[in-house]
GROMACS .gro file of C-alpha atoms in nm:
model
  302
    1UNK     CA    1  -0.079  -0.595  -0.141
    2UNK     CA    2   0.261  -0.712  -0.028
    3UNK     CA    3   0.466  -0.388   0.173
    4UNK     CA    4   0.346  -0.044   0.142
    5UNK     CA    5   0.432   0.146  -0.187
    6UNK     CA    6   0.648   0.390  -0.147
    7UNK     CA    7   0.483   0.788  -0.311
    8UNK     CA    8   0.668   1.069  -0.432
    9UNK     CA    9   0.480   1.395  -0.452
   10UNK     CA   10   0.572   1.705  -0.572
   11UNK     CA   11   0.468   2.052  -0.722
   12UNK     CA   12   0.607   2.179  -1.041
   13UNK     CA   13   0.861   2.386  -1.022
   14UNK     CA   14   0.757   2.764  -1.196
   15UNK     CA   15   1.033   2.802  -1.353
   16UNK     CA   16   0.996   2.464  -1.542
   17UNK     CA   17   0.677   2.521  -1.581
   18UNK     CA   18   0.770   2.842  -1.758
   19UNK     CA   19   0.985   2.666  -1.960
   20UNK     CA   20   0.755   2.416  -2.063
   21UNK     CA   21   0.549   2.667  -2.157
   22UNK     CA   22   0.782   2.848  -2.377
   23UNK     CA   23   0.786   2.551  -2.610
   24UNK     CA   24   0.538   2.539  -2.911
   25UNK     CA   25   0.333   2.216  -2.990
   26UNK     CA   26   0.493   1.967  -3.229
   27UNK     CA   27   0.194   2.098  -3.492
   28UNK     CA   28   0.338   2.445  -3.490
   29UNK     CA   29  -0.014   2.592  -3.408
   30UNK     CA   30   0.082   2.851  -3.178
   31UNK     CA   31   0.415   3.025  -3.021
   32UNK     CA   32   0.389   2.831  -2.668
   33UNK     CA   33   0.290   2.517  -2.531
   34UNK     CA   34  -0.042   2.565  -2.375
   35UNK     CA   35  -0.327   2.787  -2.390
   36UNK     CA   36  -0.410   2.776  -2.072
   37UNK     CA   37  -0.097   2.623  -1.854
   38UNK     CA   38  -0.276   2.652  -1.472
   39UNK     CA   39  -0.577   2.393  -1.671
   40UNK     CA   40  -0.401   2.243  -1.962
   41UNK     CA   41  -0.053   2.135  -1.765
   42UNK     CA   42  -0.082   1.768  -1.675
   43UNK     CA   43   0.196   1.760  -1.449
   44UNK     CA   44   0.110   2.084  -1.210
   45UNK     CA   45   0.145   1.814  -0.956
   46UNK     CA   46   0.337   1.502  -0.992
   47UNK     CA   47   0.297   1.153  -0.748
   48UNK     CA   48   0.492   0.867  -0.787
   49UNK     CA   49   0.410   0.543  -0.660
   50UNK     CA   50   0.685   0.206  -0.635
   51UNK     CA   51   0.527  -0.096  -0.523
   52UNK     CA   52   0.787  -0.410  -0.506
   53UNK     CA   53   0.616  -0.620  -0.789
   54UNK     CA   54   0.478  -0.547  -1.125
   55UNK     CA   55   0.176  -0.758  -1.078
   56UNK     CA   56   0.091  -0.428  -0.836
   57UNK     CA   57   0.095  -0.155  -1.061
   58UNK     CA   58  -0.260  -0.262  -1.197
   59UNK     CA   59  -0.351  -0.297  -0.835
   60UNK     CA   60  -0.282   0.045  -0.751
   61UNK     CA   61  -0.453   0.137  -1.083
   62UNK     CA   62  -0.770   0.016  -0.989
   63UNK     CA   63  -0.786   0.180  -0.630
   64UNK     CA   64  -0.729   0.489  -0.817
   65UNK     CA   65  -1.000   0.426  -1.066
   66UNK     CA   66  -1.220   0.324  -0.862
   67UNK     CA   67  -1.180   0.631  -0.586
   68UNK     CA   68  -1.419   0.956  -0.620
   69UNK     CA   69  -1.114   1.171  -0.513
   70UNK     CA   70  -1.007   1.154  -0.889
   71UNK     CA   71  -1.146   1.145  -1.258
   72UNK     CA   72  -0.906   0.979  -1.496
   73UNK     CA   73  -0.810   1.149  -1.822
   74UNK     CA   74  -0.574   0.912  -2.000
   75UNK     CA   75  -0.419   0.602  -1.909
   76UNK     CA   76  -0.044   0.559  -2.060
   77UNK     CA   77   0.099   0.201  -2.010
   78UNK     CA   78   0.465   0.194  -2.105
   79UNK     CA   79   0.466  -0.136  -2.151
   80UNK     CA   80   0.193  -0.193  -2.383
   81UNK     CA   81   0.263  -0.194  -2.748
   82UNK     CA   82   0.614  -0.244  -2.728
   83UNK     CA   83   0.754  -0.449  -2.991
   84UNK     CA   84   0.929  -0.785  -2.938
   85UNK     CA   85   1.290  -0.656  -2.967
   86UNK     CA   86   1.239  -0.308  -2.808
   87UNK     CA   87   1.392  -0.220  -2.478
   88UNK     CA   88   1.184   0.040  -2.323
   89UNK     CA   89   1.093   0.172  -1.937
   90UNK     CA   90   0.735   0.011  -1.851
   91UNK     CA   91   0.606   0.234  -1.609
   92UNK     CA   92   0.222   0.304  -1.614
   93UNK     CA   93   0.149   0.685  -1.615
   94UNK     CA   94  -0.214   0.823  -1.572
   95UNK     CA   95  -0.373   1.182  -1.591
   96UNK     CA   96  -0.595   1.275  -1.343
   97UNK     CA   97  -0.831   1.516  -1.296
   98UNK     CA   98  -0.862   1.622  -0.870
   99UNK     CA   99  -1.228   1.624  -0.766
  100UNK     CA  100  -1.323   1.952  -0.612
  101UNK     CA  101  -0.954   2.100  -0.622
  102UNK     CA  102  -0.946   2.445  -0.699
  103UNK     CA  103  -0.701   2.699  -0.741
  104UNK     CA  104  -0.700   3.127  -0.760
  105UNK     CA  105  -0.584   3.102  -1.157
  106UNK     CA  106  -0.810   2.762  -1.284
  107UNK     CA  107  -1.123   2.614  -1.169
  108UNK     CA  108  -0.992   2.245  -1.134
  109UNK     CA  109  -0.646   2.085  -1.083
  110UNK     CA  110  -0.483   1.820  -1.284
  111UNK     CA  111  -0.237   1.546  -1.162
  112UNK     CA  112   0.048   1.306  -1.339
  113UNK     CA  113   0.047   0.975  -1.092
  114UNK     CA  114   0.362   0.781  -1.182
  115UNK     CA  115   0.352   0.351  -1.110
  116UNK     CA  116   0.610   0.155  -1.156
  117UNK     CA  117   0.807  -0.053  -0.949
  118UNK     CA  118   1.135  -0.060  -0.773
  119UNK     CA  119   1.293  -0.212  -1.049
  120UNK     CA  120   1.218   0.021  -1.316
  121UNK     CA  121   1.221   0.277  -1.030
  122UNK     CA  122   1.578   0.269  -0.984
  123UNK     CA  123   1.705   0.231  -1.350
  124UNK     CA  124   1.464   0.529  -1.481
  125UNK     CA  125   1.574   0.778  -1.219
  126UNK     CA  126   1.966   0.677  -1.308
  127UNK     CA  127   1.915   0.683  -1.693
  128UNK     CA  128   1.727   1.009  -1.682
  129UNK     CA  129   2.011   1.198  -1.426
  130UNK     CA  130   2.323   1.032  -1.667
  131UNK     CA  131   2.167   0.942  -2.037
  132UNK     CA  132   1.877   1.189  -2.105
  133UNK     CA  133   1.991   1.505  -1.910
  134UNK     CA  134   2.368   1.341  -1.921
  135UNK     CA  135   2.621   1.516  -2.105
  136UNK     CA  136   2.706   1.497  -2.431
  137UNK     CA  137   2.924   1.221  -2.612
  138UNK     CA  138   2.785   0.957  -2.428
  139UNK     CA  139   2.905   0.640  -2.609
  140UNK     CA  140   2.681   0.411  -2.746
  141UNK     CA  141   2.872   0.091  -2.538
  142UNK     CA  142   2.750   0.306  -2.237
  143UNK     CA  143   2.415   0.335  -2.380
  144UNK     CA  144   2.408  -0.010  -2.415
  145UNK     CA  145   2.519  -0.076  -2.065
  146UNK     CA  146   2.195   0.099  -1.947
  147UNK     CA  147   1.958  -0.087  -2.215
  148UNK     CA  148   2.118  -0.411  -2.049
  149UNK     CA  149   2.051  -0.309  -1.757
  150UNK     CA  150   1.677  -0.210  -1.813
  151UNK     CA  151   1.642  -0.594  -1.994
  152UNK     CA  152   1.782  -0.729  -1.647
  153UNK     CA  153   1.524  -0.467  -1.441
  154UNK     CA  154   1.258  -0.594  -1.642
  155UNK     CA  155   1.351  -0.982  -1.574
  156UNK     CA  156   1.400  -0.909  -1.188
  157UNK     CA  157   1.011  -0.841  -1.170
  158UNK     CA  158   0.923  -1.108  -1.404
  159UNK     CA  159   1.080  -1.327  -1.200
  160UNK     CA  160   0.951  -1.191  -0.880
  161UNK     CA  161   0.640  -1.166  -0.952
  162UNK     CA  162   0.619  -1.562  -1.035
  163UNK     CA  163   0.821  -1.640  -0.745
  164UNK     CA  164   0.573  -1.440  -0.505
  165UNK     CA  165   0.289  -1.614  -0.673
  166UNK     CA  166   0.378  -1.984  -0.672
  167UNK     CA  167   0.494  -1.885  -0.298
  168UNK     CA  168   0.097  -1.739  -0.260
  169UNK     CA  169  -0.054  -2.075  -0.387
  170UNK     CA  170   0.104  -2.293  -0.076
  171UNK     CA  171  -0.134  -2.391   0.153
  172UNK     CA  172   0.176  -2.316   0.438
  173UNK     CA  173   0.169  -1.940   0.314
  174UNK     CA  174  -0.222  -1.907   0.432
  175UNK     CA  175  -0.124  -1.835   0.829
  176UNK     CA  176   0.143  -1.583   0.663
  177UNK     CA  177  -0.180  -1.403   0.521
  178UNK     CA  178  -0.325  -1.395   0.810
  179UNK     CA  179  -0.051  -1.177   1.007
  180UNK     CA  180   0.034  -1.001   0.765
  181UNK     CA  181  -0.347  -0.887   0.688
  182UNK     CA  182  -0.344  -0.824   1.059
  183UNK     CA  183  -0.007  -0.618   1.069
  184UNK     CA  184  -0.194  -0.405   0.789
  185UNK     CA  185  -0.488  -0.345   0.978
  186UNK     CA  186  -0.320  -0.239   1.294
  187UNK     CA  187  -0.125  -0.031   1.086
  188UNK     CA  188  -0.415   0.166   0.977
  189UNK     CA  189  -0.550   0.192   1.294
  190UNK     CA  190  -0.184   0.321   1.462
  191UNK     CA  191  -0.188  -0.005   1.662
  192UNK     CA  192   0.150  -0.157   1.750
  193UNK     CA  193   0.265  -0.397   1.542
  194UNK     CA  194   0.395  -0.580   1.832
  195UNK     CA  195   0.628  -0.872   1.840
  196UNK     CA  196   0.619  -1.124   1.527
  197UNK     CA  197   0.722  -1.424   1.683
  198UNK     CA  198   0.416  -1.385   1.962
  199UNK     CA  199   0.169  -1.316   1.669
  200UNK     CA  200   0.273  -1.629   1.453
  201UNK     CA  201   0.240  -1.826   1.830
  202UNK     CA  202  -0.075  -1.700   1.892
  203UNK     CA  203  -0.229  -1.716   1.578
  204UNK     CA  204  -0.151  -2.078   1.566
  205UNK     CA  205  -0.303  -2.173   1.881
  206UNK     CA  206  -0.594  -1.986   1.791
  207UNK     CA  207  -0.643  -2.140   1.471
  208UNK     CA  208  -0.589  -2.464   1.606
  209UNK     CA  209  -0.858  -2.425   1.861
  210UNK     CA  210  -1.096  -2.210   1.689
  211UNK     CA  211  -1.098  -2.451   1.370
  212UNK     CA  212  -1.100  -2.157   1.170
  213UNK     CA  213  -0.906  -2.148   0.831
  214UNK     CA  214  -0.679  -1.821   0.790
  215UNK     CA  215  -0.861  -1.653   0.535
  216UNK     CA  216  -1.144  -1.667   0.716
  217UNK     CA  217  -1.026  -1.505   1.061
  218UNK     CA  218  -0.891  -1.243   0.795
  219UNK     CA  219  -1.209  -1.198   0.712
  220UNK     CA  220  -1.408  -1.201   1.028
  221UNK     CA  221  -1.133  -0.908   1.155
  222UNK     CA  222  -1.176  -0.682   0.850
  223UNK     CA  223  -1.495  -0.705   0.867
  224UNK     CA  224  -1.508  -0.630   1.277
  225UNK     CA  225  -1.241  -0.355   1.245
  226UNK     CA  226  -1.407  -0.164   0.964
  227UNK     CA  227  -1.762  -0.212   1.190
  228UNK     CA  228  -1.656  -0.113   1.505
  229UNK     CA  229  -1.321   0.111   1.505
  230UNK     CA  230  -1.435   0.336   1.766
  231UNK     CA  231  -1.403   0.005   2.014
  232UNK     CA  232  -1.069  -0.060   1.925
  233UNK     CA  233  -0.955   0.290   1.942
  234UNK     CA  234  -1.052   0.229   2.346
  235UNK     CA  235  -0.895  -0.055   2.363
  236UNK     CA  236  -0.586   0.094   2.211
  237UNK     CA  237  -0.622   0.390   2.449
  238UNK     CA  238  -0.675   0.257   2.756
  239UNK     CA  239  -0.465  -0.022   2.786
  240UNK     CA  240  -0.224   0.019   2.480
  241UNK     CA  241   0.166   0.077   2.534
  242UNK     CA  242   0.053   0.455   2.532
  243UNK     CA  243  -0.205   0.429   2.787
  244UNK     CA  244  -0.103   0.524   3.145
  245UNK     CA  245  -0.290   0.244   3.249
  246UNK     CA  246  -0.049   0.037   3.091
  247UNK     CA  247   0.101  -0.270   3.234
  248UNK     CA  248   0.287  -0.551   3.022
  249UNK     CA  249   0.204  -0.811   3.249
  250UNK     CA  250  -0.164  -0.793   3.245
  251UNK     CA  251  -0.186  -0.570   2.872
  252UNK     CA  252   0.082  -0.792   2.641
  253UNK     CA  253  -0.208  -0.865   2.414
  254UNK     CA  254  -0.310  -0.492   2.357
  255UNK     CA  255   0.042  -0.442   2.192
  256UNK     CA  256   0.013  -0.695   1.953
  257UNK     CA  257  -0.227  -0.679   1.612
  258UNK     CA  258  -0.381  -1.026   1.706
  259UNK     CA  259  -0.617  -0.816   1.978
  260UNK     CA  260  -0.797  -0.743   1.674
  261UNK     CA  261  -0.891  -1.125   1.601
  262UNK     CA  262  -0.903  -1.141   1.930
  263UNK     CA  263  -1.178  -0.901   1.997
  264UNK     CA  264  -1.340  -1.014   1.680
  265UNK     CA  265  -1.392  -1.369   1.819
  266UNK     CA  266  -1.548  -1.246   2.170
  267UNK     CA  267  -1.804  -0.998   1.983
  268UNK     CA  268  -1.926  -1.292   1.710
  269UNK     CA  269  -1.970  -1.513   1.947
  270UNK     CA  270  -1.864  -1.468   2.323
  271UNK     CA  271  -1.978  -1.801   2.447
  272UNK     CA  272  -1.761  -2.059   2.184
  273UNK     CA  273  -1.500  -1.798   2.229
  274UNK     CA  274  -1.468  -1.856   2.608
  275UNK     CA  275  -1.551  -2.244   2.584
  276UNK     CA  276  -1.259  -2.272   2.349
  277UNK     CA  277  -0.973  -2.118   2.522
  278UNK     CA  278  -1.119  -2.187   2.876
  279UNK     CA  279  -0.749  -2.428   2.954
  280UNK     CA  280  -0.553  -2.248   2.729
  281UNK     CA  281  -0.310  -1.987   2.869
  282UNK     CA  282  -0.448  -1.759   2.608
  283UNK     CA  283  -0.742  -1.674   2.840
  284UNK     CA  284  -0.620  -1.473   3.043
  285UNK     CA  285  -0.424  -1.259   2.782
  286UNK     CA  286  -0.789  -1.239   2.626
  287UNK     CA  287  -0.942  -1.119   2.925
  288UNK     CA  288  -0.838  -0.766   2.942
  289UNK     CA  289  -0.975  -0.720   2.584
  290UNK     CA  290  -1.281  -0.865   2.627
  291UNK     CA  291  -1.347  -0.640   2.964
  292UNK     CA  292  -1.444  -0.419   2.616
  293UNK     CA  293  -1.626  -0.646   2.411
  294UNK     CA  294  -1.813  -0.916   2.605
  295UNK     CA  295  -2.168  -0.808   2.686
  296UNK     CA  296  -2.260  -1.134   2.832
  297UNK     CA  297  -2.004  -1.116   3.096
  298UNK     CA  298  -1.938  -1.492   3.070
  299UNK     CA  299  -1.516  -1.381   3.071
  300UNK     CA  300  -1.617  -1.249   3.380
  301UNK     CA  301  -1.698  -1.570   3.568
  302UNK     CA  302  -1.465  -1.837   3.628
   0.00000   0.00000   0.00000
């Protein structure tokens, strides 16, 4: 996923909850809203999630779906169903139900999770502050200013979203993939994301010597972070820019996410590893790192 979503959370407010309550149901069964608001409420808690493109929104969809934090209730895509001439915010809405989540006044705890993208982000939180809780005597030029706007919203992530993919299909984009996985992965493990320009250098000499393809140095690091993350967390402690053993000279490569592939290389297979960076001035940026990882001591001996 390209760039971390941004998420909204927040609690209902009581005293809109209060008033939401005071309203009866649009069959006119009963005097308020819900029988039981702490249970019935779908919107006790509220989470909103922009992502940059719409291509994401399914993306995040799935994660949820597929997560045992959460049991989904209903699924309301916005943009489904719309007819060819209608103008309408796209967002994709779902109810969820929280696993385990208790409170003193109901035995489980419902959520509203909000996708939708920057885009449709930024024109739905305008519209709703100055057309649907606007004042009165809006015009209807001003109303159309805002539907104009929405049909504009809703080409911007069209239009990004194909731009980003034929972009993704170039064979040039693959190293991009690569740091950028590796920038992810070092963010999840609080690793410093280091300097850019020394990643992209280093990446491409190891590429070039390893004869690896990107996506499969990806790969081999997901695979070697998600294995051994205790390792790394040592590395990261005791020779990262927080360390007090710290010292740029000897420790540049512990500040930069490419120790990861780095480390990942000397545990598959310490021997090619060594044999292929022996004259490169990589080695001895590698050597700290693999003072962690080599068991055959063979970055040891010179």
């Amino acid at each position: 996923m390209h760039r971390t979503p941004l998420v909204e959370s927040r609690p209902k407010d009581p005293m809109s909850l209060f008033a939401k309550q005071s309203k009866p149901p649009k069959d006119g069964s009963r005097s308020f809203k819900y029988v039981d608001p702490w249970r019935d409420c779908s919107d006790l808690l509220g989470i909103r999630i922009i992502v940059p493109l719409a291509s994401q929104k399914s993306q995040v969809q799935a994660l949820i779906e597929a997560s045992h934090l959460f049991k989904v209730l209903d699924v309301d895509d916005k943009s489904q169903g719309r007819e060819y001439n209608e103008l309408t915010y796209g967002g994709l809405h779902l109810d969820l139900l929280i696993s385990g989540a208790v409170t003193p006044l109901s035995d489980h705890v419902r959520c509203e999770v909000q996708i939708r993208t920057l885009a449709e982000h930024t024109w739905a939180e305008t519209e709703h502050e100055f057309i649907y809780k606007g004042p009165d005597g809006v015009s209807k030029d001003t109303k159309r200013q805002f539907a104009r706007a929405l049909a504009l919203a809703e080409l911007l992530d069209q239009e990004l979203d194909k731009g980003v993919q034929e972009v993704s299909l170039l064979k040039s984009n693959a190293p991009l993939d690569l740091m950028k996985g590796l920038q992810a992965l070092a963010k999840q493990m609080n690793w410093s994301l280091g300097s850019r320009g020394l990643t992209a250098d280093h990446l491409r000499e190891i590429g070039a010597l390893t004869d690896r393809s990107p996506s499969e140095l990806l790969t081999l690091s997901s695979d070697f972070a998600s294995k051994h993350r205790d390792l790394l967390n040592r590395i990261r402690d005791e020779i990262g820019p927080q360390a007090p053993e710290f010292d740029i000279r000897n420790h540049a490569l512990a500040v930069q996410p490419e120790a990861i592939l780095v480390a990942a290389l000397i545990h598959e297979n310490p021997f090619a590893f060594n044999s292929q960076i022996e004259y490169s001035d990589l080695r001895d940026l590698v050597l700290p790192i693999a003072r962690f990882v080599d068991e055959t001591g063979i970055f040891s001996t010179d």
